[in-house]
XYZ file of C-alpha atoms in Angstrom:
365
model
C -8.803 -20.400 -56.150
C -5.078 -19.809 -56.391
C -3.693 -16.535 -57.697
C -2.211 -18.217 -60.772
C -4.999 -20.733 -61.365
C -6.716 -21.109 -64.736
C -10.105 -21.118 -62.989
C -9.579 -17.698 -61.411
C -8.412 -16.162 -64.677
C -11.333 -17.680 -66.601
C -13.848 -16.412 -64.028
C -12.468 -12.867 -64.023
C -12.300 -12.676 -67.834
C -15.841 -14.057 -68.107
C -17.084 -11.546 -65.536
C -15.432 -8.743 -67.506
C -17.105 -9.808 -70.743
C -20.506 -10.231 -69.081
C -20.247 -6.868 -67.364
C -19.358 -5.249 -70.687
C -22.436 -6.799 -72.287
C -24.641 -5.693 -69.372
C -23.246 -2.166 -69.607
C -24.153 -1.906 -73.284
C -27.587 -3.466 -72.688
C -28.544 -1.337 -69.691
C -26.929 1.969 -70.654
C -30.102 3.434 -72.256
C -32.045 2.736 -69.061
C -29.405 4.582 -67.021
C -29.652 7.716 -69.153
C -30.943 10.961 -67.715
C -29.995 13.331 -64.902
C -31.545 11.733 -61.862
C -29.205 10.989 -58.891
C -29.973 7.272 -59.047
C -29.139 7.052 -62.725
C -25.908 9.016 -62.320
C -24.838 6.772 -59.448
C -25.789 3.739 -61.537
C -23.633 4.876 -64.457
C -20.675 5.612 -62.173
C -21.043 2.272 -60.423
C -21.212 0.171 -63.566
C -18.224 2.000 -65.088
C -16.169 1.474 -61.917
C -17.043 -2.225 -61.851
C -16.052 -2.541 -65.491
C -12.714 -0.834 -64.825
C -12.019 -3.091 -61.826
C -12.739 -6.199 -63.886
C -10.534 -5.020 -66.765
C -7.651 -4.162 -64.425
C -8.025 -7.479 -62.608
C -7.930 -9.362 -65.915
C -4.822 -7.490 -67.068
C -3.155 -7.981 -63.691
C -3.818 -11.721 -63.620
C -2.574 -12.183 -67.177
C 0.573 -10.154 -66.417
C 1.229 -12.141 -63.253
C 0.836 -15.440 -65.092
C 3.183 -14.171 -67.816
C 5.942 -12.806 -65.582
C 5.269 -14.853 -62.408
C 5.649 -12.017 -59.909
C 3.529 -13.580 -57.141
C 2.540 -17.203 -56.612
C -0.106 -16.825 -53.886
C -2.550 -14.368 -52.339
C -0.435 -14.124 -49.191
C 2.624 -13.329 -51.312
C 0.668 -10.610 -53.134
C -0.454 -8.860 -49.942
C 2.905 -9.343 -48.240
C 1.719 -11.732 -45.550
C 4.365 -13.529 -43.519
C 5.308 -16.875 -45.004
C 4.359 -19.878 -42.891
C 6.343 -23.051 -43.484
C 5.487 -26.266 -41.673
C 8.091 -27.921 -39.502
C 10.092 -30.633 -41.212
C 8.998 -34.133 -40.202
C 11.797 -35.909 -38.386
C 13.955 -32.781 -38.520
C 15.024 -33.330 -42.150
C 17.159 -30.531 -43.570
C 15.308 -30.721 -46.904
C 11.671 -31.760 -47.045
C 10.579 -33.118 -50.442
C 7.005 -32.137 -51.348
C 6.794 -33.560 -54.853
C 8.621 -34.476 -58.060
C 8.171 -33.723 -61.739
C 9.973 -34.308 -65.005
C 11.954 -31.514 -66.653
C 10.663 -30.231 -69.997
C 13.299 -32.017 -72.095
C 13.086 -34.835 -74.669
C 12.526 -38.136 -72.882
C 12.211 -36.282 -69.594
C 9.729 -38.775 -68.139
C 12.658 -41.153 -67.561
C 14.921 -39.779 -64.785
C 17.937 -41.457 -66.431
C 17.248 -39.421 -69.584
C 15.866 -36.097 -68.376
C 16.635 -35.997 -64.682
C 14.158 -34.905 -62.017
C 12.919 -31.653 -60.480
C 11.954 -31.915 -56.816
C 9.785 -29.342 -55.073
C 11.247 -28.942 -51.600
C 11.366 -26.878 -48.442
C 14.862 -26.124 -47.156
C 15.175 -25.741 -43.384
C 17.913 -23.480 -42.059
C 19.558 -24.469 -38.792
C 21.271 -21.203 -37.851
C 18.717 -18.835 -39.406
C 15.857 -20.801 -37.809
C 13.737 -20.412 -40.894
C 12.689 -22.326 -43.989
C 12.121 -21.492 -47.638
C 10.641 -23.263 -50.678
C 12.844 -24.248 -53.613
C 13.092 -26.500 -56.642
C 16.045 -28.885 -56.964
C 17.050 -30.091 -60.419
C 18.889 -33.423 -60.403
C 20.534 -34.187 -63.778
C 20.046 -37.582 -65.477
C 23.622 -38.561 -64.595
C 22.516 -38.468 -60.945
C 20.361 -41.565 -61.639
C 22.758 -43.426 -63.943
C 23.514 -47.029 -63.148
C 26.785 -47.306 -61.293
C 26.726 -43.618 -60.247
C 25.201 -44.236 -56.825
C 28.278 -42.809 -55.067
C 29.062 -40.073 -57.585
C 29.012 -36.504 -56.278
C 28.095 -33.430 -58.308
C 28.840 -29.716 -58.278
C 25.882 -27.548 -57.282
C 24.626 -24.073 -58.065
C 22.077 -21.932 -56.255
C 19.925 -20.133 -58.851
C 18.051 -17.004 -57.728
C 15.271 -15.140 -59.489
C 14.615 -11.413 -59.146
C 12.152 -9.680 -56.822
C 9.228 -9.756 -57.054
C 9.307 -13.090 -58.773
C 8.666 -16.781 -58.367
C 11.103 -19.656 -58.529
C 8.985 -20.992 -61.394
C 10.451 -18.155 -63.498
C 13.745 -19.995 -63.464
C 12.175 -23.033 -65.102
C 9.485 -21.520 -67.326
C 11.035 -18.222 -68.420
C 14.780 -18.756 -68.126
C 14.784 -22.549 -68.625
C 17.693 -23.313 -66.317
C 17.086 -27.100 -66.097
C 16.624 -27.384 -69.864
C 19.766 -25.325 -70.493
C 21.863 -27.307 -68.024
C 20.607 -30.551 -69.575
C 21.435 -29.368 -73.101
C 24.904 -28.074 -72.164
C 25.779 -31.382 -70.516
C 24.572 -33.315 -73.578
C 26.731 -31.111 -75.793
C 29.742 -31.598 -73.489
C 29.885 -27.844 -72.923
C 29.281 -28.170 -69.186
C 29.454 -30.865 -66.557
C 26.211 -32.138 -64.970
C 25.206 -29.942 -62.035
C 22.574 -29.953 -59.319
C 20.564 -26.698 -59.404
C 18.798 -25.263 -56.344
C 16.264 -22.743 -57.692
C 14.803 -20.156 -55.315
C 13.604 -16.623 -54.689
C 16.195 -14.212 -53.201
C 14.260 -13.785 -49.944
C 13.057 -15.983 -47.097
C 10.231 -13.614 -46.176
C 7.430 -11.735 -47.884
C 9.586 -8.589 -47.790
C 12.519 -8.094 -50.144
C 15.260 -8.969 -47.652
C 17.951 -9.016 -50.371
C 20.145 -11.563 -48.563
C 20.616 -9.298 -45.554
C 20.390 -10.377 -41.907
C 17.722 -7.970 -40.654
C 18.188 -7.069 -36.958
C 15.346 -8.734 -35.101
C 13.989 -10.045 -38.417
C 14.665 -12.595 -41.156
C 18.259 -13.841 -41.195
C 18.542 -14.058 -44.980
C 22.318 -13.813 -45.294
C 22.778 -16.601 -42.782
C 20.266 -18.757 -44.616
C 21.760 -18.335 -48.099
C 25.384 -18.037 -47.029
C 25.545 -20.930 -44.567
C 22.349 -22.919 -43.994
C 21.409 -23.588 -47.604
C 24.680 -25.251 -48.619
C 24.751 -27.332 -45.443
C 21.134 -28.518 -45.826
C 21.432 -29.439 -49.518
C 24.789 -31.174 -49.042
C 23.276 -33.249 -46.233
C 20.452 -34.400 -48.508
C 21.880 -34.794 -52.017
C 25.121 -36.120 -53.452
C 26.861 -32.785 -53.847
C 30.197 -31.549 -52.615
C 30.559 -29.728 -49.329
C 33.430 -27.319 -50.044
C 33.322 -23.915 -51.696
C 34.960 -25.233 -54.870
C 31.864 -27.427 -55.372
C 29.361 -24.542 -55.137
C 28.379 -21.579 -57.289
C 25.505 -19.099 -57.154
C 23.845 -17.259 -60.035
C 20.953 -14.818 -60.213
C 19.344 -11.989 -62.138
C 18.533 -8.473 -60.903
C 18.032 -8.650 -57.115
C 18.985 -12.318 -57.338
C 22.162 -11.193 -59.101
C 23.014 -8.930 -56.182
C 22.478 -11.813 -53.776
C 24.618 -14.113 -55.915
C 27.530 -11.681 -55.945
C 27.076 -10.891 -52.261
C 27.305 -14.569 -51.347
C 30.463 -15.114 -53.406
C 32.052 -11.869 -52.170
C 31.203 -12.235 -48.492
C 30.967 -16.018 -48.118
C 33.940 -17.489 -50.009
C 33.873 -20.310 -47.461
C 30.583 -21.457 -49.065
C 30.765 -20.346 -52.707
C 33.748 -20.115 -55.022
C 31.778 -18.780 -58.025
C 29.234 -15.947 -58.249
C 27.348 -14.782 -61.358
C 25.267 -11.613 -61.476
C 23.018 -11.128 -64.526
C 21.994 -7.449 -64.649
C 22.923 -7.372 -60.986
C 22.447 -4.589 -58.523
C 25.450 -3.857 -56.323
C 23.784 -2.590 -53.167
C 20.417 -3.265 -51.510
C 17.495 -1.135 -52.593
C 15.678 0.292 -49.584
C 12.007 0.877 -50.371
C 8.552 -0.155 -49.220
C 9.196 -3.684 -50.549
C 12.227 -4.116 -48.307
C 11.470 -2.053 -45.241
C 14.341 -0.883 -43.055
C 16.896 -3.642 -43.580
C 19.618 -2.230 -41.341
C 17.742 -0.638 -38.435
C 20.285 2.185 -38.242
C 23.366 -0.066 -38.447
C 25.520 2.045 -40.764
C 28.469 -0.380 -40.689
C 26.297 -3.206 -41.993
C 24.736 -0.906 -44.571
C 28.199 -0.021 -45.919
C 29.275 -3.687 -45.863
C 26.236 -4.610 -47.981
C 27.427 -2.214 -50.703
C 29.554 -4.606 -52.763
C 31.623 -1.826 -54.325
C 32.489 -0.498 -50.869
C 33.225 -4.015 -49.664
C 35.724 -4.683 -52.462
C 37.562 -1.468 -51.590
C 37.589 -1.870 -47.828
C 37.542 -5.563 -46.923
C 39.947 -8.392 -47.812
C 39.095 -10.204 -51.017
C 39.028 -13.998 -51.188
C 39.726 -16.370 -54.052
C 36.351 -16.404 -55.797
C 35.488 -16.155 -59.478
C 32.877 -13.637 -60.606
C 30.940 -13.150 -63.827
C 28.878 -9.989 -64.299
C 26.709 -8.938 -67.233
C 25.315 -5.698 -68.601
C 24.577 -3.899 -71.874
C 26.046 -0.768 -73.413
C 22.515 0.529 -74.002
C 19.277 -0.383 -72.296
C 20.726 -1.603 -68.981
C 20.893 0.742 -65.966
C 23.739 -1.076 -64.207
C 26.462 -0.659 -66.828
C 28.468 1.995 -64.937
C 28.451 0.054 -61.656
C 29.262 -3.184 -63.469
C 32.370 -1.532 -64.907
C 33.308 -0.304 -61.426
C 32.859 -3.794 -59.966
C 35.153 -5.299 -62.592
C 37.823 -2.671 -61.889
C 37.695 -3.220 -58.124
C 38.142 -7.013 -58.139
C 41.742 -7.847 -57.246
C 43.735 -11.084 -57.101
C 43.307 -13.698 -55.822
C 39.681 -12.993 -56.798
C 39.024 -13.146 -60.548
C 36.338 -11.518 -62.666
C 34.893 -11.904 -66.168
C 32.105 -9.993 -67.866
C 29.546 -10.233 -70.648
C 28.686 -6.811 -72.057
C 26.037 -6.856 -74.783
C 25.751 -4.064 -77.340
C 22.110 -3.633 -76.388
C 19.739 -5.321 -74.021
C 17.513 -4.599 -71.096
C 16.461 -5.599 -67.629
C 14.237 -8.406 -68.863
C 13.883 -12.128 -69.517
C 14.788 -11.751 -73.182
C 18.232 -10.449 -72.278
C 18.789 -12.979 -69.499
C 17.843 -15.875 -71.772
C 20.754 -14.844 -74.000
C 23.133 -14.808 -71.041
C 22.131 -17.953 -69.146
C 23.754 -20.561 -71.464
C 27.240 -18.980 -71.559
C 26.998 -18.134 -67.859
C 26.188 -21.730 -66.888
C 28.976 -23.074 -69.098
C 31.411 -20.540 -67.581
C 30.358 -21.511 -64.054
C 30.656 -25.221 -64.773
C 34.255 -24.793 -65.877
C 35.147 -23.330 -62.477
C 33.458 -25.876 -60.208
C 34.651 -29.319 -59.185
C 32.583 -32.363 -58.314
C 34.759 -33.887 -55.568
């Protein structure tokens, strides 16, 4: 049974309820001071606690979509099958977006579940690709579209971007309202490994920066009708995904001309989830600090949008510093809410204006 399956949740909740009933029923028989009865009481209480915690954990995971599999939960190395025929993007399935009339691709577009294979990074990662309805319009067979990489936080699943933040639905609605041009969205996690690689090329390990900064654009452009130059590509993300989005636009202006960080971090967080990302390479560690990079390395011609809140958001001070450090020809805008937090509720408020802002700075040729 999968970690997010209804069957697993139902079984664990049922076991919790049954164990509670058994505890009440058998408690009088476990009374007394004998060693066996004491051990019995301890055992049944521990089992009840385990079942309750498991139920709460499964419900929380289904609500916030932190982990999508058992291997992801325990941090096992991701195994991705080789692409048949050497295809850059391997399509695993298709589904309709959750929009009115979405069953018809010419009305709602299509979401494809894919695996993207990186040539230089020699790795692969799962993703979801949203193709807008205009992609399937009659007479548009040669039309090209701007594209945006959309990154969730860590831990987190790409499904968050569809279920919690509703990126395809928002892009569809903005295009219908003429507030944004139709865009192809590539929705992913901000890591190509079980560890939180944070878009860093780990010495002797996952080459995440190479994958997101070079391989991803090349693979998607070879598969779908999207542009191949930086002016055709943007990247947006929240939290850790926001750091990766800004990092790609700051350090890979040859691939991305627009970067949006929602509640972004501005340097990698080194903890047990990441491991040692730099292996003692202090130069690379400094380079991965975006505030240091803006001060000490040449700036390109990218456009940035960063968001924070005056209260409730821990990144407000660094967001202000980032804005102050961006110099021409780079450009920067910001959304600063009066109050908010590091959560989906805040990001749902920011996604529509952020997508519209990004759309206005990308071209389709």
